Amino acid sequence: MKLREDLQLIYDWIPDHSHVLDLGCGDGELLSALTTHKNCTGYGVEIATDRVQAAIERGVNVIQADIEAGLAAFGSHSFDVIVLSQTIQAMRDTQAILRNLTHVAKQAIVSFPNFGYWRNRLQIGLSGHMPVSERMPHQWYNTPNIHLCTLQDFELLCAKNQLHVLERAVMTGNKRVEKLPNLLGSLAFYRVG
C-alpha cells in the first residue's frame, strides 16, 4: 500500500477497527486504505461530484454534502475518529467546525498548510505578495483557503475551545520536522480531543 505522505501520517494515527468520518475525503484514498488494511468502517463526506464518483469507484461509502452543513446529520459520539485533511482552512466557520468535531467523535485529526512556514514568510517579506507553494498552490484571488493560520494560531484556537492537543506532527515535503516546526514545517497535523 502506498499512500500520499500526508495521508500516511494520518493513517498511522488511526487505530485498527475504528469507525471513521473523513470530512473532505477527496477521492477516498485514505478511507479505502483504512478499510482494506485496518478493518476500519466509516464514511467520507465530499462536495465535488468527480471526487465523490472516484471514492465510490474505490468502494468507499461517501456522502455528497457541504461539510459545514454535514456535521448536524451525525449523532453525538457516533465515530471514533474524524479526519479533516487539508480542509479546515477552507471552512467559513472554522471555530464552529472545530467545536463540533469532538461532539461527533472521540477525537479528531486535523491537518492544514502552515502559513508560518519560512518560505511563505519570505515571499510576503521580499516580494510583497501572497505566497504560492506546493501546499498553497493557488493565487490569492482563486484560493479555496479562506482562513490561513500558523501552528501557534491553531493551538490558541484549540485552547479557546477547550480542545486538548493529544499529538502534533509537522512535515515539509515527505519529511518530518522536529526543530522550529512553526518556521520550518509546511504542513501541520494535530490529533485533538
mmCIF file of C-alpha atoms in Angstrom:
data_model
loop_
_atom_site.group_PDB
_atom_site.id
_atom_site.type_symbol
_atom_site.label_atom_id
_atom_site.label_comp_id
_atom_site.label_asym_id
_atom_site.label_seq_id
_atom_site.Cartn_x
_atom_site.Cartn_y
_atom_site.Cartn_z
ATOM 1 C CA MET A 1 0.000 0.000 0.000
ATOM 2 C CA LYS A 2 1.384 3.393 -1.000
ATOM 3 C CA LEU A 3 -0.401 6.468 0.347
ATOM 4 C CA ARG A 4 0.461 10.105 -0.171
ATOM 5 C CA GLU A 5 2.933 11.066 2.604
ATOM 6 C CA ASP A 6 0.463 13.300 4.465
ATOM 7 C CA LEU A 7 -2.265 10.641 4.335
ATOM 8 C CA GLN A 8 0.219 8.019 5.576
ATOM 9 C CA LEU A 9 0.812 10.008 8.749
ATOM 10 C CA ILE A 10 -2.948 10.273 9.379
ATOM 11 C CA TYR A 11 -3.388 6.566 8.570
ATOM 12 C CA ASP A 12 -0.738 5.687 11.165
ATOM 13 C CA TRP A 13 -2.610 7.660 13.869
ATOM 14 C CA ILE A 14 -5.910 5.816 13.356
ATOM 15 C CA PRO A 15 -6.298 2.596 15.391
ATOM 16 C CA ASP A 16 -7.442 -0.671 13.798
ATOM 17 C CA HIS A 17 -11.207 -1.292 13.774
ATOM 18 C CA SER A 18 -12.048 2.419 14.183
ATOM 19 C CA HIS A 19 -15.276 3.958 12.925
ATOM 20 C CA VAL A 20 -14.036 6.951 10.876
ATOM 21 C CA LEU A 21 -15.657 10.031 9.362
ATOM 22 C CA ASP A 22 -13.435 11.691 6.732
ATOM 23 C CA LEU A 23 -14.656 15.233 6.036
ATOM 24 C CA GLY A 24 -13.469 16.422 2.634
ATOM 25 C CA CYS A 25 -12.430 12.872 1.747
ATOM 26 C CA GLY A 26 -11.485 13.681 -1.847
ATOM 27 C CA ASP A 27 -11.224 10.509 -3.912
ATOM 28 C CA GLY A 28 -11.450 8.274 -0.828
ATOM 29 C CA GLU A 29 -7.799 7.186 -0.815
ATOM 30 C CA LEU A 30 -7.452 7.301 2.995
ATOM 31 C CA LEU A 31 -10.758 5.574 3.801
ATOM 32 C CA SER A 32 -10.083 2.882 1.224
ATOM 33 C CA ALA A 33 -6.706 2.098 2.830
ATOM 34 C CA LEU A 34 -8.194 2.148 6.343
ATOM 35 C CA THR A 35 -10.984 -0.223 5.326
ATOM 36 C CA THR A 36 -8.687 -2.614 3.481
ATOM 37 C CA HIS A 37 -5.696 -2.721 5.818
ATOM 38 C CA LYS A 38 -7.003 -1.749 9.279
ATOM 39 C CA ASN A 39 -10.538 -3.162 9.153
ATOM 40 C CA CYS A 40 -11.992 0.293 9.785
ATOM 41 C CA THR A 41 -15.517 1.333 8.864
ATOM 42 C CA GLY A 42 -16.903 4.742 8.133
ATOM 43 C CA TYR A 43 -17.973 7.392 5.706
ATOM 44 C CA GLY A 44 -16.477 10.140 3.642
ATOM 45 C CA VAL A 45 -18.128 13.494 3.062
ATOM 46 C CA GLU A 46 -17.226 15.308 -0.154
ATOM 47 C CA ILE A 47 -18.863 18.075 -2.154
ATOM 48 C CA ALA A 48 -17.149 17.692 -5.569
ATOM 49 C CA THR A 49 -19.050 15.318 -7.857
ATOM 50 C CA ASP A 50 -15.950 13.944 -9.613
ATOM 51 C CA ARG A 51 -14.291 13.143 -6.274
ATOM 52 C CA VAL A 52 -17.473 11.511 -4.955
ATOM 53 C CA GLN A 53 -17.509 9.303 -8.052
ATOM 54 C CA ALA A 54 -13.829 8.416 -7.582
ATOM 55 C CA ALA A 55 -14.473 7.494 -3.925
ATOM 56 C CA ILE A 56 -17.422 5.301 -4.923
ATOM 57 C CA GLU A 57 -15.222 3.563 -7.505
ATOM 58 C CA ARG A 58 -12.769 2.776 -4.682
ATOM 59 C CA GLY A 59 -15.604 1.188 -2.709
ATOM 60 C CA VAL A 60 -15.812 3.994 -0.127
ATOM 61 C CA ASN A 61 -19.126 4.927 1.478
ATOM 62 C CA VAL A 62 -19.365 8.599 0.612
ATOM 63 C CA ILE A 63 -21.989 11.263 1.163
ATOM 64 C CA GLN A 64 -22.099 14.224 -1.194
ATOM 65 C CA ALA A 65 -22.650 17.208 1.078
ATOM 66 C CA ASP A 66 -21.285 20.519 2.225
ATOM 67 C CA ILE A 67 -19.187 19.784 5.314
ATOM 68 C CA GLU A 68 -20.351 22.917 7.073
ATOM 69 C CA ALA A 69 -23.921 21.651 6.981
ATOM 70 C CA GLY A 70 -22.976 17.980 7.235
ATOM 71 C CA LEU A 71 -22.000 17.512 10.895
ATOM 72 C CA ALA A 72 -25.536 18.132 12.139
ATOM 73 C CA ALA A 73 -26.595 14.874 10.442
ATOM 74 C CA PHE A 74 -24.356 12.772 12.720
ATOM 75 C CA GLY A 75 -25.181 11.882 16.311
ATOM 76 C CA SER A 76 -23.074 12.573 19.356
ATOM 77 C CA HIS A 77 -20.001 10.299 19.565
ATOM 78 C CA SER A 78 -21.120 8.264 16.556
ATOM 79 C CA PHE A 79 -17.492 7.914 15.321
ATOM 80 C CA ASP A 80 -14.155 7.076 16.908
ATOM 81 C CA VAL A 81 -12.164 9.471 14.715
ATOM 82 C CA ILE A 82 -12.985 12.396 12.426
ATOM 83 C CA VAL A 83 -10.431 13.422 9.807
ATOM 84 C CA LEU A 84 -10.146 16.913 8.318
ATOM 85 C CA SER A 85 -7.189 16.588 5.971
ATOM 86 C CA GLN A 86 -6.223 19.968 4.496
ATOM 87 C CA THR A 87 -9.845 21.076 4.718
ATOM 88 C CA ILE A 88 -10.320 23.261 7.795
ATOM 89 C CA GLN A 89 -8.673 26.307 6.217
ATOM 90 C CA ALA A 90 -11.402 26.291 3.541
ATOM 91 C CA MET A 91 -14.285 26.395 6.047
ATOM 92 C CA ARG A 92 -16.250 29.592 6.613
ATOM 93 C CA ASP A 93 -16.875 28.963 10.324
ATOM 94 C CA THR A 94 -13.678 27.248 11.415
ATOM 95 C CA GLN A 95 -14.414 27.643 15.113
ATOM 96 C CA ALA A 96 -17.860 26.005 14.882
ATOM 97 C CA ILE A 97 -16.478 23.089 12.850
ATOM 98 C CA LEU A 98 -13.680 22.590 15.367
ATOM 99 C CA ARG A 99 -16.087 22.666 18.323
ATOM 100 C CA ASN A 100 -18.417 20.149 16.663
ATOM 101 C CA LEU A 101 -15.693 17.653 15.805
ATOM 102 C CA THR A 102 -15.417 16.234 19.303
ATOM 103 C CA HIS A 103 -19.182 16.087 19.726
ATOM 104 C CA VAL A 104 -19.361 13.677 16.805
ATOM 105 C CA ALA A 105 -16.182 11.695 17.569
ATOM 106 C CA LYS A 106 -13.898 10.890 20.467
ATOM 107 C CA GLN A 107 -11.013 12.549 18.690
ATOM 108 C CA ALA A 108 -10.226 14.449 15.513
ATOM 109 C CA ILE A 109 -7.220 14.587 13.224
ATOM 110 C CA VAL A 110 -6.795 17.947 11.540
ATOM 111 C CA SER A 111 -4.141 18.904 9.003
ATOM 112 C CA PHE A 112 -3.592 22.237 7.296
ATOM 113 C CA PRO A 113 -0.924 24.197 5.420
ATOM 114 C CA ASN A 114 1.191 26.205 7.856
ATOM 115 C CA PHE A 115 1.114 29.867 6.846
ATOM 116 C CA GLY A 116 4.049 30.468 9.220
ATOM 117 C CA TYR A 117 6.367 28.337 7.047
ATOM 118 C CA TRP A 118 9.568 30.283 6.294
ATOM 119 C CA ARG A 119 9.099 30.236 2.518
ATOM 120 C CA ASN A 120 5.648 31.823 2.907
ATOM 121 C CA ARG A 121 7.093 34.479 5.208
ATOM 122 C CA LEU A 122 9.918 35.128 2.758
ATOM 123 C CA GLN A 123 7.571 35.505 -0.232
ATOM 124 C CA ILE A 124 5.485 38.064 1.613
ATOM 125 C CA GLY A 125 8.512 39.862 3.066
ATOM 126 C CA LEU A 126 10.632 40.090 -0.077
ATOM 127 C CA SER A 127 8.154 40.116 -2.933
ATOM 128 C CA GLY A 128 5.227 41.760 -1.175
ATOM 129 C CA HIS A 129 2.627 39.280 -2.443
ATOM 130 C CA MET A 130 0.739 36.307 -1.082
ATOM 131 C CA PRO A 131 2.709 33.069 -1.224
ATOM 132 C CA VAL A 132 2.190 30.350 -3.794
ATOM 133 C CA SER A 133 3.733 26.992 -2.920
ATOM 134 C CA GLU A 134 3.280 23.230 -3.143
ATOM 135 C CA ARG A 135 0.926 23.279 -0.133
ATOM 136 C CA MET A 136 -0.809 26.516 -1.178
ATOM 137 C CA PRO A 137 -0.775 26.316 -4.990
ATOM 138 C CA HIS A 138 -3.429 28.961 -5.740
ATOM 139 C CA GLN A 139 -3.256 32.701 -6.272
ATOM 140 C CA TRP A 140 -4.841 34.879 -3.584
ATOM 141 C CA TYR A 141 -7.897 35.570 -5.754
ATOM 142 C CA ASN A 142 -8.785 31.945 -6.571
ATOM 143 C CA THR A 143 -7.711 30.054 -3.467
ATOM 144 C CA PRO A 144 -10.137 27.813 -1.574
ATOM 145 C CA ASN A 145 -8.147 28.687 1.570
ATOM 146 C CA ILE A 146 -10.041 31.442 3.345
ATOM 147 C CA HIS A 147 -8.585 31.080 6.860
ATOM 148 C CA LEU A 148 -4.818 30.752 6.819
ATOM 149 C CA CYS A 149 -3.114 30.064 10.141
ATOM 150 C CA THR A 150 0.097 29.014 11.803
ATOM 151 C CA LEU A 151 0.706 26.234 14.307
ATOM 152 C CA GLN A 152 0.510 28.746 17.147
ATOM 153 C CA ASP A 153 -2.796 30.154 15.832
ATOM 154 C CA PHE A 154 -4.338 26.678 15.692
ATOM 155 C CA GLU A 155 -3.147 25.775 19.183
ATOM 156 C CA LEU A 156 -4.616 29.002 20.583
ATOM 157 C CA LEU A 157 -7.951 28.241 18.885
ATOM 158 C CA CYS A 158 -7.935 24.735 20.371
ATOM 159 C CA ALA A 159 -7.257 26.131 23.853
ATOM 160 C CA LYS A 160 -10.008 28.732 23.452
ATOM 161 C CA ASN A 161 -12.462 25.945 22.633
ATOM 162 C CA GLN A 162 -11.277 23.563 25.390
ATOM 163 C CA LEU A 163 -9.815 21.075 22.902
ATOM 164 C CA HIS A 164 -6.729 19.215 24.053
ATOM 165 C CA VAL A 165 -3.857 18.693 21.633
ATOM 166 C CA LEU A 166 -3.089 14.995 22.022
ATOM 167 C CA GLU A 167 -0.384 14.829 19.373
ATOM 168 C CA ARG A 168 1.240 17.099 16.810
ATOM 169 C CA ALA A 169 3.390 16.382 13.775
ATOM 170 C CA VAL A 170 4.794 18.724 11.163
ATOM 171 C CA MET A 171 6.111 17.933 7.699
ATOM 172 C CA THR A 172 7.850 19.631 4.818
ATOM 173 C CA GLY A 173 7.697 17.584 1.644
ATOM 174 C CA ASN A 174 7.775 13.991 2.833
ATOM 175 C CA LYS A 175 9.991 14.615 5.875
ATOM 176 C CA ARG A 176 9.004 15.179 9.498
ATOM 177 C CA VAL A 177 10.145 18.444 11.065
ATOM 178 C CA GLU A 178 11.148 18.352 14.741
ATOM 179 C CA LYS A 179 13.035 21.624 15.292
ATOM 180 C CA LEU A 180 11.345 25.024 14.886
ATOM 181 C CA PRO A 181 8.168 23.445 13.454
ATOM 182 C CA ASN A 182 6.227 26.734 13.094
ATOM 183 C CA LEU A 183 9.048 28.099 10.938
ATOM 184 C CA LEU A 184 10.320 25.012 9.107
ATOM 185 C CA GLY A 185 7.119 22.981 8.612
ATOM 186 C CA SER A 186 4.856 23.492 5.602
ATOM 187 C CA LEU A 187 2.066 21.121 6.713
ATOM 188 C CA ALA A 188 0.736 20.645 10.260
ATOM 189 C CA PHE A 189 -1.107 17.642 11.730
ATOM 190 C CA TYR A 190 -2.958 17.637 15.024
ATOM 191 C CA ARG A 191 -4.770 14.933 16.933
ATOM 192 C CA VAL A 192 -7.217 16.667 19.277
ATOM 193 C CA GLY A 193 -9.821 15.505 21.753
#
